[in-house]
mmCIF file of C-alpha atoms in Angstrom:
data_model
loop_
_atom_site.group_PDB
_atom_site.id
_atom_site.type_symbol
_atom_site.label_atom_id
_atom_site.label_comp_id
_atom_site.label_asym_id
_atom_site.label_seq_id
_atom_site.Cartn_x
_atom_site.Cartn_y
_atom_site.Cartn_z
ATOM 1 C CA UNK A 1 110.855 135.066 117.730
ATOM 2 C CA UNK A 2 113.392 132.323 117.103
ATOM 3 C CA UNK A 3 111.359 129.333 115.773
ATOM 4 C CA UNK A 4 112.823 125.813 114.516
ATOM 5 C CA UNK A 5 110.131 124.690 111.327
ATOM 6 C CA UNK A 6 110.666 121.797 109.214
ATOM 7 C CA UNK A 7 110.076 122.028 105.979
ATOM 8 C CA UNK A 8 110.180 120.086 102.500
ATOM 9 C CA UNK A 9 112.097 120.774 99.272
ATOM 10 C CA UNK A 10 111.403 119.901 96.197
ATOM 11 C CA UNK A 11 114.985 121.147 94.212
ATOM 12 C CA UNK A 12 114.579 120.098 91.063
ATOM 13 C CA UNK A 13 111.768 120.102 88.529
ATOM 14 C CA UNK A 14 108.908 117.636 88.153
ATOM 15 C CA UNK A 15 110.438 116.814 84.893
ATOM 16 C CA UNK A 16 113.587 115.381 86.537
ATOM 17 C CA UNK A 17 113.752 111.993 87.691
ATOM 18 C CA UNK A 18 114.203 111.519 91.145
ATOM 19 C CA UNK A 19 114.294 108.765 93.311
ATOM 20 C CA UNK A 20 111.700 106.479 95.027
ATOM 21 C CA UNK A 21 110.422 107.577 98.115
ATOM 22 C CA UNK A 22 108.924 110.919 100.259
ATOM 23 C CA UNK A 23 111.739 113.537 100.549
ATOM 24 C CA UNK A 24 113.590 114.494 104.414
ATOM 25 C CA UNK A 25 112.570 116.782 106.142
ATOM 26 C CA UNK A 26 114.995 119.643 105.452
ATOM 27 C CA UNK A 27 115.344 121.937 109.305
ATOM 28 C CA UNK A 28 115.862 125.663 108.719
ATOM 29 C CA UNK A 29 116.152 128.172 111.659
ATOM 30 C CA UNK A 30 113.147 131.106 111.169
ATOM 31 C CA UNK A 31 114.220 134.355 112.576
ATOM 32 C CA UNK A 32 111.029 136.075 111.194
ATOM 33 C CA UNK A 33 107.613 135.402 112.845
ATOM 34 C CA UNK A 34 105.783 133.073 110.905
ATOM 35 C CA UNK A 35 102.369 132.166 111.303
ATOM 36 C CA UNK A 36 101.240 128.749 113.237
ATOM 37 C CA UNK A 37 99.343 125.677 111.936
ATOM 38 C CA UNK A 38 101.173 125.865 108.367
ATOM 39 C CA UNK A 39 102.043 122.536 107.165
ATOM 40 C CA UNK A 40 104.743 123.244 104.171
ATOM 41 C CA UNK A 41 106.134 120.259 102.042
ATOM 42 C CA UNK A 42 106.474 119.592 98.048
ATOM 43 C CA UNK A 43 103.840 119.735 95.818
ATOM 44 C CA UNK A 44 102.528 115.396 95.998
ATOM 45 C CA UNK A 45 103.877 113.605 93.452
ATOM 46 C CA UNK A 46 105.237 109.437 92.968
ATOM 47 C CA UNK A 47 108.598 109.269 91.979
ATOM 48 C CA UNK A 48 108.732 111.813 89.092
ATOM 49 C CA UNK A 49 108.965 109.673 85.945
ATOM 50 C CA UNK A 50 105.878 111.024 84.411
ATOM 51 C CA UNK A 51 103.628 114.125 84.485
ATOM 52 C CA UNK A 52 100.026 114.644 82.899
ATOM 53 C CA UNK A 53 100.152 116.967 80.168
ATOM 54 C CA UNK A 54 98.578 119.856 81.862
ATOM 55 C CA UNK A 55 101.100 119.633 84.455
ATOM 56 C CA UNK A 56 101.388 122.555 86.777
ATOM 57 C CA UNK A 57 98.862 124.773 85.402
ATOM 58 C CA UNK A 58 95.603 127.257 85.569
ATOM 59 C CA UNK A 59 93.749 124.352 86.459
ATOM 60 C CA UNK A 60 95.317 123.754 89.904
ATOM 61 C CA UNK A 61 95.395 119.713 88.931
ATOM 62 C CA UNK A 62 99.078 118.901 90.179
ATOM 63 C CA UNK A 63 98.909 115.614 91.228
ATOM 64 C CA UNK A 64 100.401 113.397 88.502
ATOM 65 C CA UNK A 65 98.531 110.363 89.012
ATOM 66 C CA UNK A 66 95.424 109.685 90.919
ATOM 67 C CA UNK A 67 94.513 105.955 91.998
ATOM 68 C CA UNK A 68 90.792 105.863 91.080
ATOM 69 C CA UNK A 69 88.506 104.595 88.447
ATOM 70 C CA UNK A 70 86.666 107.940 88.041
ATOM 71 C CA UNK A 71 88.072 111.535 89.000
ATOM 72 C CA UNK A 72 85.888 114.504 88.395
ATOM 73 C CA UNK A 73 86.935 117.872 89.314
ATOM 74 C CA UNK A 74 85.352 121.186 88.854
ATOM 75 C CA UNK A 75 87.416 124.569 89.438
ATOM 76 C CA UNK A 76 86.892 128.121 89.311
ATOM 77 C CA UNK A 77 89.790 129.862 88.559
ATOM 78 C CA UNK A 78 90.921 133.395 89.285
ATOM 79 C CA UNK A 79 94.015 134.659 87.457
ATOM 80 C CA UNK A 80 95.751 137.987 88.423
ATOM 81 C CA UNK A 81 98.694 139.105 85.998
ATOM 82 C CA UNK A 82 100.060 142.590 87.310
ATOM 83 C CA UNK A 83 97.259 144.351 88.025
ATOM 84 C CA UNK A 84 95.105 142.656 85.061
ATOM 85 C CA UNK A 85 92.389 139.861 86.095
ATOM 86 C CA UNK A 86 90.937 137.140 84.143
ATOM 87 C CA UNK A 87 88.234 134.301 85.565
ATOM 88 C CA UNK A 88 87.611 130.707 83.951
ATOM 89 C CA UNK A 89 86.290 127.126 84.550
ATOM 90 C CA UNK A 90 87.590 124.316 83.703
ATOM 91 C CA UNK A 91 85.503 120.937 84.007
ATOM 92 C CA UNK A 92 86.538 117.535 83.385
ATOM 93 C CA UNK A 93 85.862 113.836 83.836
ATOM 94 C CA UNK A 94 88.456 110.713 83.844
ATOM 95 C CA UNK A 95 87.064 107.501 83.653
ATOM 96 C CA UNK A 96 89.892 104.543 84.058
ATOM 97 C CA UNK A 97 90.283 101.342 83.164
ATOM 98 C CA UNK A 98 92.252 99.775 86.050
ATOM 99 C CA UNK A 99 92.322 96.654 83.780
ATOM 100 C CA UNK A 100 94.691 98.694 81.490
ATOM 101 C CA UNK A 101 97.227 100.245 83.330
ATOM 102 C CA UNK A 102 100.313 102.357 82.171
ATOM 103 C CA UNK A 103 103.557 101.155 83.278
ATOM 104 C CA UNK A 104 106.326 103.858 84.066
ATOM 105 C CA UNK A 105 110.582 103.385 83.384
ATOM 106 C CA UNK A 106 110.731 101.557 86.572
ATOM 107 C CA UNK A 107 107.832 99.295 86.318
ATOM 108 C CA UNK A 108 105.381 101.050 88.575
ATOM 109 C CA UNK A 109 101.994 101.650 87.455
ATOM 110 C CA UNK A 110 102.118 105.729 86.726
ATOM 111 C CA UNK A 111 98.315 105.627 84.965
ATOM 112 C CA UNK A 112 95.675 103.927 83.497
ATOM 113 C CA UNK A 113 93.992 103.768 80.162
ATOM 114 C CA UNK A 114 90.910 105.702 80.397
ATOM 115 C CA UNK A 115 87.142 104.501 78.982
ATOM 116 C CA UNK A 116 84.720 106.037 76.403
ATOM 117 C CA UNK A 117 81.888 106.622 78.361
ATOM 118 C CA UNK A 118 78.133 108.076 76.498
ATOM 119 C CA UNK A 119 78.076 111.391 78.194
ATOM 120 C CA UNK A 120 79.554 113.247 80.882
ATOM 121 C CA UNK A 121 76.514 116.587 81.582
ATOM 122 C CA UNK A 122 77.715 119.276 84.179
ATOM 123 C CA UNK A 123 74.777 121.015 85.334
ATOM 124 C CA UNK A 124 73.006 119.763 82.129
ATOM 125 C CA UNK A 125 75.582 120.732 79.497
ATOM 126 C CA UNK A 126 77.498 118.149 77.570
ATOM 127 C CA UNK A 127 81.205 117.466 78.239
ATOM 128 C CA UNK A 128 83.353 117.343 75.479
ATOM 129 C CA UNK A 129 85.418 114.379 74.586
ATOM 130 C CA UNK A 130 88.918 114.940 74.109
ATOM 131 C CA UNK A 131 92.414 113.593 74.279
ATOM 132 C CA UNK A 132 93.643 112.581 77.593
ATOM 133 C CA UNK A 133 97.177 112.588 77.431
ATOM 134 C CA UNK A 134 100.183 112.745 79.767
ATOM 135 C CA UNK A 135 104.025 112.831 78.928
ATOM 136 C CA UNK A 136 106.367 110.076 80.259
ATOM 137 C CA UNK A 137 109.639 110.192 80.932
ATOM 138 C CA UNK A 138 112.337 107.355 78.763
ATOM 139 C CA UNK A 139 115.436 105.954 79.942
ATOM 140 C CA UNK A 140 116.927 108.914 78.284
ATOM 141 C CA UNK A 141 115.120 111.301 80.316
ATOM 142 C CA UNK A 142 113.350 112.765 77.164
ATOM 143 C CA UNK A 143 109.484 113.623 77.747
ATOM 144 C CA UNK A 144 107.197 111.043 75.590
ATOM 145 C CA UNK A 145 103.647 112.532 75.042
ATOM 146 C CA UNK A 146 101.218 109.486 75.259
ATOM 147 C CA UNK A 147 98.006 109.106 74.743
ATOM 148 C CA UNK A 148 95.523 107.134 77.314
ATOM 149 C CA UNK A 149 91.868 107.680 75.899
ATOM 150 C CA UNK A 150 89.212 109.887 76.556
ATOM 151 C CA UNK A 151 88.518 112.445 79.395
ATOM 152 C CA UNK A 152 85.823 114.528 79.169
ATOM 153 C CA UNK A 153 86.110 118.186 79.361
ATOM 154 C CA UNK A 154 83.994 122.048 79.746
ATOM 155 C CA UNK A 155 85.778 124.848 79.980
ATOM 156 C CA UNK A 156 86.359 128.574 79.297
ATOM 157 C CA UNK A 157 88.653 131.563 79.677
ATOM 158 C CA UNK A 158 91.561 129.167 79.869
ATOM 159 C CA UNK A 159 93.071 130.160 76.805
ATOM 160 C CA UNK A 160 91.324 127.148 74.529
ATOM 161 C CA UNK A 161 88.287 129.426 74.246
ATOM 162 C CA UNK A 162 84.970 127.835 74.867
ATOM 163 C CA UNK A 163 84.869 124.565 75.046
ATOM 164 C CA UNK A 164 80.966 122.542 75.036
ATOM 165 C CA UNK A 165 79.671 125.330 75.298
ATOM 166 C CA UNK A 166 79.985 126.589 78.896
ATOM 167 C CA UNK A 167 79.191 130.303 79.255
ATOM 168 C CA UNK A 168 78.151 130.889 82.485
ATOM 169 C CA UNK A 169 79.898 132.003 85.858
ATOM 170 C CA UNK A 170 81.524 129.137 87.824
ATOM 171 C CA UNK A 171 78.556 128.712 90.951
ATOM 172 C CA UNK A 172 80.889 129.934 93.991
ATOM 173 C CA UNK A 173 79.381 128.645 97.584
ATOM 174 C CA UNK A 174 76.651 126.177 95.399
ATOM 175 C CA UNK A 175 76.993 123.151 93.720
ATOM 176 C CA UNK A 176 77.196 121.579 90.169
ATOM 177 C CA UNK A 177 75.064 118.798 89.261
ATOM 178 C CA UNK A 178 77.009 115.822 87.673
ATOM 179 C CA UNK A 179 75.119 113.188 85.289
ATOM 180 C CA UNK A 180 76.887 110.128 83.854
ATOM 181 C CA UNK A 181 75.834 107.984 81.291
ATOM 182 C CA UNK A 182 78.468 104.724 80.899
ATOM 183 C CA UNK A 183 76.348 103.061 78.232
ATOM 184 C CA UNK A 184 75.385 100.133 80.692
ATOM 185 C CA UNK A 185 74.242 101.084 83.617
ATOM 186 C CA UNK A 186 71.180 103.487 84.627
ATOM 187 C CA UNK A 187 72.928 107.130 84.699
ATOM 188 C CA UNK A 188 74.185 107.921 88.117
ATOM 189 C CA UNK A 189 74.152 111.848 88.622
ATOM 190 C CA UNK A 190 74.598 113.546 92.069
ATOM 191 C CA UNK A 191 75.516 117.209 93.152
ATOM 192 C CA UNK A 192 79.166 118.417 93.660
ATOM 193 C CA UNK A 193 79.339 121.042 96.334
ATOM 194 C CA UNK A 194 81.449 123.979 95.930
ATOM 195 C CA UNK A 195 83.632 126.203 98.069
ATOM 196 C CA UNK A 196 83.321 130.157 98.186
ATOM 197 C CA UNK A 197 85.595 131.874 95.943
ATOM 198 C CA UNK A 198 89.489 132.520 97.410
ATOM 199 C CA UNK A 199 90.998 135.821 96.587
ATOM 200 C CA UNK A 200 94.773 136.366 97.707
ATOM 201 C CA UNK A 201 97.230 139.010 97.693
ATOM 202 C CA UNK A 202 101.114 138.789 97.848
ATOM 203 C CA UNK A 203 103.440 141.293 99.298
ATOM 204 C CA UNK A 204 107.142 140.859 98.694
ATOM 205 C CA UNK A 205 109.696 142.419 100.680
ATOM 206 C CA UNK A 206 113.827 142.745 100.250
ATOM 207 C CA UNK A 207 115.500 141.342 97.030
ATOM 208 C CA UNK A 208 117.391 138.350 95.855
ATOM 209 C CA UNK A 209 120.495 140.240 96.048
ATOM 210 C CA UNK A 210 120.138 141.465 99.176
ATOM 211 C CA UNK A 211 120.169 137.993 100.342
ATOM 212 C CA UNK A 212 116.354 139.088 102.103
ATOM 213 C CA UNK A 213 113.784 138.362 100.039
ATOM 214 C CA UNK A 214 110.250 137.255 101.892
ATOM 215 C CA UNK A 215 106.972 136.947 100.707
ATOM 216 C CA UNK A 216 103.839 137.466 102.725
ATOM 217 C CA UNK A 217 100.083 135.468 101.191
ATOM 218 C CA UNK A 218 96.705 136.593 102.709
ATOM 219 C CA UNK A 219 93.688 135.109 101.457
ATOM 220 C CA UNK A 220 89.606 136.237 102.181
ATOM 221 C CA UNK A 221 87.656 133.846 103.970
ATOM 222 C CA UNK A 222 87.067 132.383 107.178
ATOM 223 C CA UNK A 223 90.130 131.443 108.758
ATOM 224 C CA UNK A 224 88.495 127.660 109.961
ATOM 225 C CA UNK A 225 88.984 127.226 106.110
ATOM 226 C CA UNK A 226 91.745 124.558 104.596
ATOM 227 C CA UNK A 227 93.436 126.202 102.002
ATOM 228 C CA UNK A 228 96.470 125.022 99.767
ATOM 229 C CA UNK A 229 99.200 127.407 99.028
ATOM 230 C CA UNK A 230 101.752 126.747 96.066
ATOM 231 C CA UNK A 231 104.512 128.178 95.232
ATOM 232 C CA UNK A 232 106.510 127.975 91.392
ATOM 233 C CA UNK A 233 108.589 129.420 89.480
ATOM 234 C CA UNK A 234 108.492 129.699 85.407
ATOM 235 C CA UNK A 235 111.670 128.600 83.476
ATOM 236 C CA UNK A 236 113.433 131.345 81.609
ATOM 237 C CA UNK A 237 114.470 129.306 78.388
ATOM 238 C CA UNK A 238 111.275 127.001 78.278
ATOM 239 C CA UNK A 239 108.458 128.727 79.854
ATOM 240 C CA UNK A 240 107.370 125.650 81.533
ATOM 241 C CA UNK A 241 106.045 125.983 84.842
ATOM 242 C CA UNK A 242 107.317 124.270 88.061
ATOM 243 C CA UNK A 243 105.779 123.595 91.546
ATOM 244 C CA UNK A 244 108.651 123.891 94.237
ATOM 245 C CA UNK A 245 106.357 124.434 97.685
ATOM 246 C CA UNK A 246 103.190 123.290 99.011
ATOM 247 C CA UNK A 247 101.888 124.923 102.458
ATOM 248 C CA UNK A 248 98.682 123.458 103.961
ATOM 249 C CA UNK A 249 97.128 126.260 105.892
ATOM 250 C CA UNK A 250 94.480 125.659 108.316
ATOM 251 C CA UNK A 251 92.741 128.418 110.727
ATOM 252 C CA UNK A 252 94.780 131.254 109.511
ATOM 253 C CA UNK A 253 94.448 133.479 106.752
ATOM 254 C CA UNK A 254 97.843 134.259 105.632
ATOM 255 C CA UNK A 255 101.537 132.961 105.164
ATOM 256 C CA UNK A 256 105.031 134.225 106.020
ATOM 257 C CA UNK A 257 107.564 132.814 103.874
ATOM 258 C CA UNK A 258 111.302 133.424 104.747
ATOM 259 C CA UNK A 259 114.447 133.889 102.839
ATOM 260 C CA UNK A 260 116.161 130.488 104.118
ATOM 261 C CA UNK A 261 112.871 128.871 102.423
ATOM 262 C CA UNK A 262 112.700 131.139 99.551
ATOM 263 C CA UNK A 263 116.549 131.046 98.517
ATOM 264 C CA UNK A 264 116.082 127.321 97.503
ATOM 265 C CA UNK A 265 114.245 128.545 94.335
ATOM 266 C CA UNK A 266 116.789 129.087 91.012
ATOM 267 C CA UNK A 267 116.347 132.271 90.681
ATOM 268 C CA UNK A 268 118.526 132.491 87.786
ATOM 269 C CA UNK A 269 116.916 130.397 85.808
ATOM 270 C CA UNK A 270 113.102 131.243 86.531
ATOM 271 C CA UNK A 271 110.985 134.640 84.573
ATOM 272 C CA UNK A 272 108.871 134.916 87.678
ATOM 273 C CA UNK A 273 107.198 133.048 90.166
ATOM 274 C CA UNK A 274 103.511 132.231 89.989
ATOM 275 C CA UNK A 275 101.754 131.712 93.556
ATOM 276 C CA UNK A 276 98.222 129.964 93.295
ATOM 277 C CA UNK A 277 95.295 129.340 96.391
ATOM 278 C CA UNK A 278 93.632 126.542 96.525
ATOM 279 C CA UNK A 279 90.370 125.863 98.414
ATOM 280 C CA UNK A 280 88.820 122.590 98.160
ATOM 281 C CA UNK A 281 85.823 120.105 98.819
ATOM 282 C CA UNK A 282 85.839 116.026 98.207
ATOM 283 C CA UNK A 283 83.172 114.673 97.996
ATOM 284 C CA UNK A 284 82.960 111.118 98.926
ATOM 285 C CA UNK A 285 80.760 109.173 97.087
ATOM 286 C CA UNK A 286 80.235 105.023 98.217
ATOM 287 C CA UNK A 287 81.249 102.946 95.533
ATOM 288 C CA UNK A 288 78.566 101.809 92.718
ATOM 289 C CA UNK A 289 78.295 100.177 89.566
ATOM 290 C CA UNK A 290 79.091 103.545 87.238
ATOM 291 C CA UNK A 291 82.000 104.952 89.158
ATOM 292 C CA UNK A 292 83.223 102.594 91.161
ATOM 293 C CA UNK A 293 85.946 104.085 93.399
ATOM 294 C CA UNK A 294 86.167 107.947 92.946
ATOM 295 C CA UNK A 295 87.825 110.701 93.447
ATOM 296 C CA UNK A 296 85.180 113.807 93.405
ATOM 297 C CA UNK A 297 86.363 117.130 93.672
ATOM 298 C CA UNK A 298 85.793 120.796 93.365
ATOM 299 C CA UNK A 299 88.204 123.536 93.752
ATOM 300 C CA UNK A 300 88.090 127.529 93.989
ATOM 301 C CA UNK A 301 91.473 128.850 92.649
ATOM 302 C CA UNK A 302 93.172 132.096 92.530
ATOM 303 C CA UNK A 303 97.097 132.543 90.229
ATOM 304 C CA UNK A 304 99.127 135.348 91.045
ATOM 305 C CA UNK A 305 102.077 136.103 88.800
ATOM 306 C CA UNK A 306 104.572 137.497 90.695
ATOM 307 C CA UNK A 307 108.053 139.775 89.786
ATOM 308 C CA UNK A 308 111.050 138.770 91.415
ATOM 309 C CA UNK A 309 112.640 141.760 92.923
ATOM 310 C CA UNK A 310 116.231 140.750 91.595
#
């Protein structure tokens, strides 16, 4: 089946600095079937001047910069590395001071200074205070790390070790109980639902080469769930990680990706590719005296390092 898609490219890394504005829409022709209701564009980002310091990592947190006073996000994290698994948590609380914000290269607000707050409990353990930092980009295109306060963190199996003391099993299909304590307000707690745990698989077929390489994702689950597909590629000289595609899936449980889509990757210059699932749940919370605007989130997320057939 001959099908017309439009997709967007992201063809450089996050690191780079790009111009203002959302990239075209870039038309390829898709000889291959290809499944419906895929949305595919790059991973969201403002102009790329800046990136938080975790960047494209085991956390799934890829958006650079988030507009709120308070973000809390909860994830449980599924890591498959040829054939070996590994499963983590990672917790963590911003609080911003939109009073303070950070001004990027090209005088656009890229963050905010973030607030000591008394405690941060998820389901009754104490977050951990902790450096929150993100690196900037100078007019010389050199990466400054900077520091912007406090966020508040719990977290295991992500390679730290344990961090406050979280030692449990992240609470698939549940929810996590949240309890903030700002120092001058009553605390404000309320419970975070979470999704059911995504496990994926990816089959790769044909070779670089070849000029036919295309990779197939299936994920468990109903397939009324939302799920978030992204694709990246590790450098070969700096082993940083890059986000190149984002696919928004919706009432389907798997994803056909092409060689005309998959070509735009530089393969020459990446170790392997790393393909993560993403299922979410905001929670909207009305605005109050301890949190003010918010953006609440949990997420269940499974990485898959991936070989490239050369």
């Amino acid at each position: 089946m001959n099908k017309k898609i439009k997709y967007l490219i992201l063809l450089v890394p996050l690191l780079s600095l790009i111009s203002c504005g959302d990239p075209s829409p870039v038309e390829f022709t898709d000889n291959t079937s290809t499944t419906e209701n895929i949305n595919v564009g790059i991973v969201p980002a403002k102009p790329s001047t800046y990136v938080y310091s975790n960047g494209y990592d085991s956390t799934g947190i890829v958006e650079p910069f988030i507009d709120k006073s308070t973000i809390v996000n909860v994830s449980g994290i599924h890591n498959s590395n040829y054939g070996s698994f590994t499963n983590g948590a990672y917790y963590f609380a911003i609080f911003n001071d939109k009073t303070k914000p950070v001004m990027g290269p090209n005088n656009s607000v890229v963050g905010y200074k973030s607030k000591f707050v008394n405690s941060v409990f998820f389901n009754n353990v104490p977050a951990q205070p902790e450096s929150n930092r993100m690196k900037m980009m100078n007019q010389q295109h050199s990466a400054i790390d900077t520091s912007l306060g406090f966020k508040y963190v719990l977290s295991n199996g992500m390679g730290h070790g344990m961090r406050g003391g979280l030692n449990y099993q992240f609470p698939y299909g549940s929810s996590i109980n949240v309890r903030i304590n700002d120092g001058s307000n009553p605390s404000y707690q309320f419970d975070l639902p979470t999704p059911n745990e995504i496990i994926g698989q990816v089959k790769l077929q044909g070779a670089v080469s070849t000029n036919n390489l295309s990779m197939e994702v299936t994920w468990n689950g109903s397939s009324n769930d939302s799920v978030n597909v992204i694709i990246g590629n590790v450098n070969q000289s700096s082993n940083d990680a890059n986000p190149i595609f984002l696919f928004k899936a919706a009432n389907t449980n798997s994803l056909k990706v092409p060689w005309p889509i998959l070509e735009k990757i530089q393969f020459s210059q990446s170790k392997f590719l790393v393909v993560t699932l993403i299922k979410r749940i905001i929670k909207g919370i009305p605005y109050n005296a301890v949190i003010k605007d918010s953006y609440i989130a949990s997420q269940s997320i499974h990485n898959i390092k991936v070989d490239i057939p050369r």
